[in-house]
Amino acid sequence: MAGYKGSRINPRNFNKDQLPIYIILLPLAIFMLFPLVFIFCHAFKPMSELFKFPPSFFVERPVMDNFENLLKSARNSSIPIGRYIFNSFLVTIAVILANIIISTMAGFALSKMKFKLRGPLFAINQAALMFVATAVQIPRYLIISNIHITDTYFAHILPLIAAPTTLFLIKQFIDDVPDSLIEAAVVDGANSFRIYSQIIIPLIKPAIATGVILSFQQVWGYLESSNLYTNTESMKTLVFYMNTLANANNGVQGQGVQAAATLILFVPNLIIFLFLQKDVMNTMAHSGIK
């Protein structure tokens, strides 16, 4: 430990001891930014640059033509684009709220409450992590069809309510809440709901923020519900509509429309991550320490 004498592991300002870390991480960070930069540049490229050979990474003469063509195609649709936006936001908010409420309550019960089926229930959640969405499409369709909720908002929401990854993450976070803190609350007369709402929830905000991002990414780009569970055009979501426009404009001009649609669908993911990134980093650091 003599090499660390007089230095701190996490100095507030730049320290010469950090130089090797910057040399390693900075090129990696720049490399990981390339897809993000490309999505933005590609959406603003004029037709001549979209089909330029050799292709260019950065846009040279940014234009709004791709977005104008996208809006022009949207105006020709029988259903206004505002309807698809409303459907997407309604379904997304409902799924996120359901995921967080169910995951935090179930995580609290599995972590701090003692009951007979606690182990098997958590094992079932762990097993659910192994299944990809394609493997459960047919059972999901049969369930939605048999309970007669096709062409409703519930058809969008129900398949995405279960969030085994979010539950696992939150449960692991709650495991680190000291039992003595809960025992003290019980002595003071607090019931289970009060412990959950006033002690557990404030202590696991980083895990909740990460769960919000995971849920948002899952539901915002989820196409199967519009393809399989809804037949009425007015019940479909924005991601389905954007994919329809991109496929309808599959020619030369359609490449620009596809680029603009990709950027529009990507921006909400970027915004929500920027707002919650601090809590996400805390969650990752917590997981690393464990």
PDB file of N, CA and C in Angstrom, residues 53-122:
ATOM      1  N   PHE A  53     -20.919   7.197 -52.064  1.00  0.00           N
ATOM      2  CA  PHE A  53     -19.930   6.114 -51.993  1.00  0.00           C
ATOM      3  C   PHE A  53     -18.536   6.697 -52.225  1.00  0.00           C
ATOM      4  N   PRO A  54     -17.622   6.417 -51.327  1.00  0.00           N
ATOM      5  CA  PRO A  54     -17.804   5.644 -50.083  1.00  0.00           C
ATOM      6  C   PRO A  54     -18.672   6.415 -49.087  1.00  0.00           C
ATOM      7  N   PRO A  55     -19.424   5.697 -48.260  1.00  0.00           N
ATOM      8  CA  PRO A  55     -20.332   6.384 -47.330  1.00  0.00           C
ATOM      9  C   PRO A  55     -19.584   7.243 -46.319  1.00  0.00           C
ATOM     10  N   SER A  56     -20.210   8.337 -45.939  1.00  0.00           N
ATOM     11  CA  SER A  56     -19.615   9.241 -44.945  1.00  0.00           C
ATOM     12  C   SER A  56     -20.272   9.022 -43.585  1.00  0.00           C
ATOM     13  N   PHE A  57     -19.474   9.108 -42.539  1.00  0.00           N
ATOM     14  CA  PHE A  57     -19.990   8.915 -41.176  1.00  0.00           C
ATOM     15  C   PHE A  57     -20.724  10.170 -40.701  1.00  0.00           C
ATOM     16  N   PHE A  58     -20.109  11.335 -40.875  1.00  0.00           N
ATOM     17  CA  PHE A  58     -20.693  12.592 -40.421  1.00  0.00           C
ATOM     18  C   PHE A  58     -21.467  13.252 -41.556  1.00  0.00           C
ATOM     19  N   VAL A  59     -22.488  14.011 -41.186  1.00  0.00           N
ATOM     20  CA  VAL A  59     -23.264  14.766 -42.176  1.00  0.00           C
ATOM     21  C   VAL A  59     -22.491  16.023 -42.567  1.00  0.00           C
ATOM     22  N   GLU A  60     -22.463  16.313 -43.867  1.00  0.00           N
ATOM     23  CA  GLU A  60     -21.732  17.480 -44.352  1.00  0.00           C
ATOM     24  C   GLU A  60     -22.652  18.687 -44.529  1.00  0.00           C
ATOM     25  N   ARG A  61     -23.857  18.444 -45.068  1.00  0.00           N
ATOM     26  CA  ARG A  61     -24.821  19.537 -45.266  1.00  0.00           C
ATOM     27  C   ARG A  61     -26.157  19.123 -44.628  1.00  0.00           C
ATOM     28  N   PRO A  62     -26.308  19.354 -43.332  1.00  0.00           N
ATOM     29  CA  PRO A  62     -27.541  18.907 -42.667  1.00  0.00           C
ATOM     30  C   PRO A  62     -28.793  19.588 -43.210  1.00  0.00           C
ATOM     31  N   VAL A  63     -29.831  18.811 -43.438  1.00  0.00           N
ATOM     32  CA  VAL A  63     -31.116  19.318 -43.928  1.00  0.00           C
ATOM     33  C   VAL A  63     -32.243  18.668 -43.122  1.00  0.00           C
ATOM     34  N   MET A  64     -33.445  19.226 -43.252  1.00  0.00           N
ATOM     35  CA  MET A  64     -34.629  18.697 -42.566  1.00  0.00           C
ATOM     36  C   MET A  64     -35.532  17.918 -43.507  1.00  0.00           C
ATOM     37  N   ASP A  65     -35.036  17.594 -44.698  1.00  0.00           N
ATOM     38  CA  ASP A  65     -35.873  16.952 -45.721  1.00  0.00           C
ATOM     39  C   ASP A  65     -36.456  15.630 -45.248  1.00  0.00           C
ATOM     40  N   ASN A  66     -35.669  14.848 -44.523  1.00  0.00           N
ATOM     41  CA  ASN A  66     -36.147  13.532 -44.077  1.00  0.00           C
ATOM     42  C   ASN A  66     -37.335  13.662 -43.135  1.00  0.00           C
ATOM     43  N   PHE A  67     -37.291  14.638 -42.239  1.00  0.00           N
ATOM     44  CA  PHE A  67     -38.402  14.852 -41.304  1.00  0.00           C
ATOM     45  C   PHE A  67     -39.623  15.421 -42.026  1.00  0.00           C
ATOM     46  N   GLU A  68     -39.386  16.279 -43.018  1.00  0.00           N
ATOM     47  CA  GLU A  68     -40.499  16.816 -43.802  1.00  0.00           C
ATOM     48  C   GLU A  68     -41.197  15.709 -44.588  1.00  0.00           C
ATOM     49  N   ASN A  69     -40.409  14.803 -45.166  1.00  0.00           N
ATOM     50  CA  ASN A  69     -41.002  13.670 -45.893  1.00  0.00           C
ATOM     51  C   ASN A  69     -41.768  12.747 -44.948  1.00  0.00           C
ATOM     52  N   LEU A  70     -41.242  12.590 -43.733  1.00  0.00           N
ATOM     53  CA  LEU A  70     -41.925  11.772 -42.733  1.00  0.00           C
ATOM     54  C   LEU A  70     -43.273  12.382 -42.357  1.00  0.00           C
ATOM     55  N   LEU A  71     -43.292  13.695 -42.122  1.00  0.00           N
ATOM     56  CA  LEU A  71     -44.541  14.373 -41.776  1.00  0.00           C
ATOM     57  C   LEU A  71     -45.516  14.368 -42.940  1.00  0.00           C
ATOM     58  N   LYS A  72     -45.003  14.463 -44.161  1.00  0.00           N
ATOM     59  CA  LYS A  72     -45.856  14.421 -45.345  1.00  0.00           C
ATOM     60  C   LYS A  72     -46.548  13.071 -45.459  1.00  0.00           C
ATOM     61  N   SER A  73     -45.786  12.002 -45.188  1.00  0.00           N
ATOM     62  CA  SER A  73     -46.374  10.657 -45.213  1.00  0.00           C
ATOM     63  C   SER A  73     -47.386  10.485 -44.085  1.00  0.00           C
ATOM     64  N   ALA A  74     -47.103  11.103 -42.931  1.00  0.00           N
ATOM     65  CA  ALA A  74     -48.025  10.995 -41.789  1.00  0.00           C
ATOM     66  C   ALA A  74     -49.338  11.704 -42.067  1.00  0.00           C
ATOM     67  N   ARG A  75     -49.278  12.819 -42.800  1.00  0.00           N
ATOM     68  CA  ARG A  75     -50.516  13.569 -43.091  1.00  0.00           C
ATOM     69  C   ARG A  75     -51.447  12.789 -44.008  1.00  0.00           C
ATOM     70  N   ASN A  76     -50.913  11.871 -44.786  1.00  0.00           N
ATOM     71  CA  ASN A  76     -51.735  11.068 -45.697  1.00  0.00           C
ATOM     72  C   ASN A  76     -52.379   9.875 -45.001  1.00  0.00           C
ATOM     73  N   SER A  77     -52.055   9.674 -43.731  1.00  0.00           N
ATOM     74  CA  SER A  77     -52.603   8.537 -42.985  1.00  0.00           C
ATOM     75  C   SER A  77     -54.037   8.825 -42.544  1.00  0.00           C
ATOM     76  N   SER A  78     -54.843   7.769 -42.474  1.00  0.00           N
ATOM     77  CA  SER A  78     -56.244   7.935 -42.046  1.00  0.00           C
ATOM     78  C   SER A  78     -56.359   8.209 -40.555  1.00  0.00           C
ATOM     79  N   ILE A  79     -55.369   7.776 -39.777  1.00  0.00           N
ATOM     80  CA  ILE A  79     -55.347   8.008 -38.328  1.00  0.00           C
ATOM     81  C   ILE A  79     -54.282   9.062 -38.037  1.00  0.00           C
ATOM     82  N   PRO A  80     -54.624  10.133 -37.318  1.00  0.00           N
ATOM     83  CA  PRO A  80     -53.616  11.159 -37.014  1.00  0.00           C
ATOM     84  C   PRO A  80     -52.490  10.598 -36.160  1.00  0.00           C
ATOM     85  N   ILE A  81     -51.285  11.119 -36.375  1.00  0.00           N
ATOM     86  CA  ILE A  81     -50.111  10.630 -35.652  1.00  0.00           C
ATOM     87  C   ILE A  81     -50.237  10.863 -34.142  1.00  0.00           C
ATOM     88  N   GLY A  82     -51.012  11.896 -33.750  1.00  0.00           N
ATOM     89  CA  GLY A  82     -51.224  12.167 -32.330  1.00  0.00           C
ATOM     90  C   GLY A  82     -51.864  11.001 -31.607  1.00  0.00           C
ATOM     91  N   ARG A  83     -52.706  10.226 -32.324  1.00  0.00           N
ATOM     92  CA  ARG A  83     -53.342   9.065 -31.712  1.00  0.00           C
ATOM     93  C   ARG A  83     -52.311   7.996 -31.351  1.00  0.00           C
ATOM     94  N   TYR A  84     -51.358   7.760 -32.235  1.00  0.00           N
ATOM     95  CA  TYR A  84     -50.305   6.770 -31.971  1.00  0.00           C
ATOM     96  C   TYR A  84     -49.404   7.238 -30.820  1.00  0.00           C
ATOM     97  N   ILE A  85     -49.104   8.522 -30.799  1.00  0.00           N
ATOM     98  CA  ILE A  85     -48.277   9.064 -29.713  1.00  0.00           C
ATOM     99  C   ILE A  85     -48.986   8.904 -28.372  1.00  0.00           C
ATOM    100  N   PHE A  86     -50.290   9.216 -28.354  1.00  0.00           N
ATOM    101  CA  PHE A  86     -51.081   9.065 -27.124  1.00  0.00           C
ATOM    102  C   PHE A  86     -51.085   7.607 -26.663  1.00  0.00           C
ATOM    103  N   ASN A  87     -51.308   6.677 -27.599  1.00  0.00           N
ATOM    104  CA  ASN A  87     -51.318   5.255 -27.239  1.00  0.00           C
ATOM    105  C   ASN A  87     -49.984   4.817 -26.641  1.00  0.00           C
ATOM    106  N   SER A  88     -48.892   5.251 -27.261  1.00  0.00           N
ATOM    107  CA  SER A  88     -47.570   4.848 -26.781  1.00  0.00           C
ATOM    108  C   SER A  88     -47.292   5.376 -25.384  1.00  0.00           C
ATOM    109  N   PHE A  89     -47.596   6.659 -25.152  1.00  0.00           N
ATOM    110  CA  PHE A  89     -47.330   7.234 -23.842  1.00  0.00           C
ATOM    111  C   PHE A  89     -48.235   6.632 -22.773  1.00  0.00           C
ATOM    112  N   LEU A  90     -49.497   6.379 -23.109  1.00  0.00           N
ATOM    113  CA  LEU A  90     -50.409   5.774 -22.142  1.00  0.00           C
ATOM    114  C   LEU A  90     -49.936   4.376 -21.743  1.00  0.00           C
ATOM    115  N   VAL A  91     -49.611   3.569 -22.739  1.00  0.00           N
ATOM    116  CA  VAL A  91     -49.153   2.202 -22.465  1.00  0.00           C
ATOM    117  C   VAL A  91     -47.824   2.220 -21.710  1.00  0.00           C
ATOM    118  N   THR A  92     -46.903   3.104 -22.118  1.00  0.00           N
ATOM    119  CA  THR A  92     -45.586   3.166 -21.480  1.00  0.00           C
ATOM    120  C   THR A  92     -45.702   3.554 -20.014  1.00  0.00           C
ATOM    121  N   ILE A  93     -46.481   4.588 -19.713  1.00  0.00           N
ATOM    122  CA  ILE A  93     -46.642   5.041 -18.328  1.00  0.00           C
ATOM    123  C   ILE A  93     -47.308   3.954 -17.477  1.00  0.00           C
ATOM    124  N   ALA A  94     -48.342   3.315 -18.040  1.00  0.00           N
ATOM    125  CA  ALA A  94     -49.046   2.269 -17.296  1.00  0.00           C
ATOM    126  C   ALA A  94     -48.128   1.091 -16.990  1.00  0.00           C
ATOM    127  N   VAL A  95     -47.337   0.675 -17.970  1.00  0.00           N
ATOM    128  CA  VAL A  95     -46.436  -0.466 -17.775  1.00  0.00           C
ATOM    129  C   VAL A  95     -45.351  -0.128 -16.758  1.00  0.00           C
ATOM    130  N   ILE A  96     -44.762   1.069 -16.856  1.00  0.00           N
ATOM    131  CA  ILE A  96     -43.706   1.458 -15.918  1.00  0.00           C
ATOM    132  C   ILE A  96     -44.243   1.490 -14.492  1.00  0.00           C
ATOM    133  N   LEU A  97     -45.405   2.105 -14.290  1.00  0.00           N
ATOM    134  CA  LEU A  97     -45.995   2.163 -12.949  1.00  0.00           C
ATOM    135  C   LEU A  97     -46.275   0.760 -12.414  1.00  0.00           C
ATOM    136  N   ALA A  98     -46.857  -0.088 -13.271  1.00  0.00           N
ATOM    137  CA  ALA A  98     -47.164  -1.457 -12.836  1.00  0.00           C
ATOM    138  C   ALA A  98     -45.887  -2.221 -12.513  1.00  0.00           C
ATOM    139  N   ASN A  99     -44.869  -2.096 -13.372  1.00  0.00           N
ATOM    140  CA  ASN A  99     -43.594  -2.784 -13.125  1.00  0.00           C
ATOM    141  C   ASN A  99     -42.976  -2.374 -11.799  1.00  0.00           C
ATOM    142  N   ILE A 100     -42.930  -1.062 -11.541  1.00  0.00           N
ATOM    143  CA  ILE A 100     -42.259  -0.575 -10.336  1.00  0.00           C
ATOM    144  C   ILE A 100     -43.044  -0.951  -9.074  1.00  0.00           C
ATOM    145  N   ILE A 101     -44.353  -0.781  -9.111  1.00  0.00           N
ATOM    146  CA  ILE A 101     -45.173  -1.121  -7.939  1.00  0.00           C
ATOM    147  C   ILE A 101     -45.068  -2.612  -7.622  1.00  0.00           C
ATOM    148  N   ILE A 102     -45.242  -3.458  -8.645  1.00  0.00           N
ATOM    149  CA  ILE A 102     -45.194  -4.906  -8.427  1.00  0.00           C
ATOM    150  C   ILE A 102     -43.795  -5.353  -8.012  1.00  0.00           C
ATOM    151  N   SER A 103     -42.773  -4.820  -8.685  1.00  0.00           N
ATOM    152  CA  SER A 103     -41.397  -5.249  -8.398  1.00  0.00           C
ATOM    153  C   SER A 103     -40.942  -4.826  -7.010  1.00  0.00           C
ATOM    154  N   THR A 104     -41.291  -3.605  -6.592  1.00  0.00           N
ATOM    155  CA  THR A 104     -40.874  -3.154  -5.264  1.00  0.00           C
ATOM    156  C   THR A 104     -41.622  -3.903  -4.159  1.00  0.00           C
ATOM    157  N   MET A 105     -42.913  -4.120  -4.356  1.00  0.00           N
ATOM    158  CA  MET A 105     -43.680  -4.868  -3.354  1.00  0.00           C
ATOM    159  C   MET A 105     -43.206  -6.319  -3.275  1.00  0.00           C
ATOM    160  N   ALA A 106     -43.033  -6.945  -4.444  1.00  0.00           N
ATOM    161  CA  ALA A 106     -42.582  -8.338  -4.453  1.00  0.00           C
ATOM    162  C   ALA A 106     -41.152  -8.437  -3.932  1.00  0.00           C
ATOM    163  N   GLY A 107     -40.294  -7.475  -4.289  1.00  0.00           N
ATOM    164  CA  GLY A 107     -38.919  -7.486  -3.793  1.00  0.00           C
ATOM    165  C   GLY A 107     -38.860  -7.349  -2.286  1.00  0.00           C
ATOM    166  N   PHE A 108     -39.710  -6.491  -1.727  1.00  0.00           N
ATOM    167  CA  PHE A 108     -39.770  -6.318  -0.279  1.00  0.00           C
ATOM    168  C   PHE A 108     -40.216  -7.605   0.395  1.00  0.00           C
ATOM    169  N   ALA A 109     -41.250  -8.242  -0.171  1.00  0.00           N
ATOM    170  CA  ALA A 109     -41.761  -9.482   0.421  1.00  0.00           C
ATOM    171  C   ALA A 109     -40.721 -10.602   0.336  1.00  0.00           C
ATOM    172  N   LEU A 110     -40.074 -10.747  -0.818  1.00  0.00           N
ATOM    173  CA  LEU A 110     -39.101 -11.827  -0.997  1.00  0.00           C
ATOM    174  C   LEU A 110     -37.829 -11.605  -0.192  1.00  0.00           C
ATOM    175  N   SER A 111     -37.525 -10.346   0.099  1.00  0.00           N
ATOM    176  CA  SER A 111     -36.283 -10.041   0.810  1.00  0.00           C
ATOM    177  C   SER A 111     -36.443 -10.023   2.325  1.00  0.00           C
ATOM    178  N   LYS A 112     -37.524  -9.425   2.805  1.00  0.00           N
ATOM    179  CA  LYS A 112     -37.631  -9.154   4.240  1.00  0.00           C
ATOM    180  C   LYS A 112     -38.756  -9.892   4.954  1.00  0.00           C
ATOM    181  N   MET A 113     -39.644 -10.539   4.234  1.00  0.00           N
ATOM    182  CA  MET A 113     -40.732 -11.271   4.879  1.00  0.00           C
ATOM    183  C   MET A 113     -40.450 -12.759   4.816  1.00  0.00           C
ATOM    184  N   LYS A 114     -40.821 -13.453   5.854  1.00  0.00           N
ATOM    185  CA  LYS A 114     -40.595 -14.896   5.907  1.00  0.00           C
ATOM    186  C   LYS A 114     -41.925 -15.624   5.708  1.00  0.00           C
ATOM    187  N   PHE A 115     -41.993 -16.386   4.619  1.00  0.00           N
ATOM    188  CA  PHE A 115     -43.170 -17.206   4.354  1.00  0.00           C
ATOM    189  C   PHE A 115     -42.716 -18.448   3.583  1.00  0.00           C
ATOM    190  N   LYS A 116     -43.586 -19.441   3.515  1.00  0.00           N
ATOM    191  CA  LYS A 116     -43.194 -20.770   3.061  1.00  0.00           C
ATOM    192  C   LYS A 116     -42.677 -20.801   1.620  1.00  0.00           C
ATOM    193  N   LEU A 117     -43.324 -20.123   0.707  1.00  0.00           N
ATOM    194  CA  LEU A 117     -42.998 -20.239  -0.716  1.00  0.00           C
ATOM    195  C   LEU A 117     -42.018 -19.165  -1.187  1.00  0.00           C
ATOM    196  N   ARG A 118     -41.332 -18.523  -0.269  1.00  0.00           N
ATOM    197  CA  ARG A 118     -40.433 -17.441  -0.669  1.00  0.00           C
ATOM    198  C   ARG A 118     -39.333 -17.941  -1.608  1.00  0.00           C
ATOM    199  N   GLY A 119     -38.703 -19.047  -1.259  1.00  0.00           N
ATOM    200  CA  GLY A 119     -37.631 -19.594  -2.094  1.00  0.00           C
ATOM    201  C   GLY A 119     -38.107 -20.028  -3.468  1.00  0.00           C
ATOM    202  N   PRO A 120     -39.177 -20.862  -3.550  1.00  0.00           N
ATOM    203  CA  PRO A 120     -39.671 -21.281  -4.866  1.00  0.00           C
ATOM    204  C   PRO A 120     -40.140 -20.120  -5.743  1.00  0.00           C
ATOM    205  N   LEU A 121     -40.770 -19.116  -5.150  1.00  0.00           N
ATOM    206  CA  LEU A 121     -41.239 -17.974  -5.944  1.00  0.00           C
ATOM    207  C   LEU A 121     -40.073 -17.195  -6.536  1.00  0.00           C
ATOM    208  N   PHE A 122     -39.028 -17.011  -5.747  1.00  0.00           N
ATOM    209  CA  PHE A 122     -37.856 -16.310  -6.276  1.00  0.00           C
ATOM    210  C   PHE A 122     -37.155 -17.153  -7.338  1.00  0.00           C
TER     211      PHE A 122
END
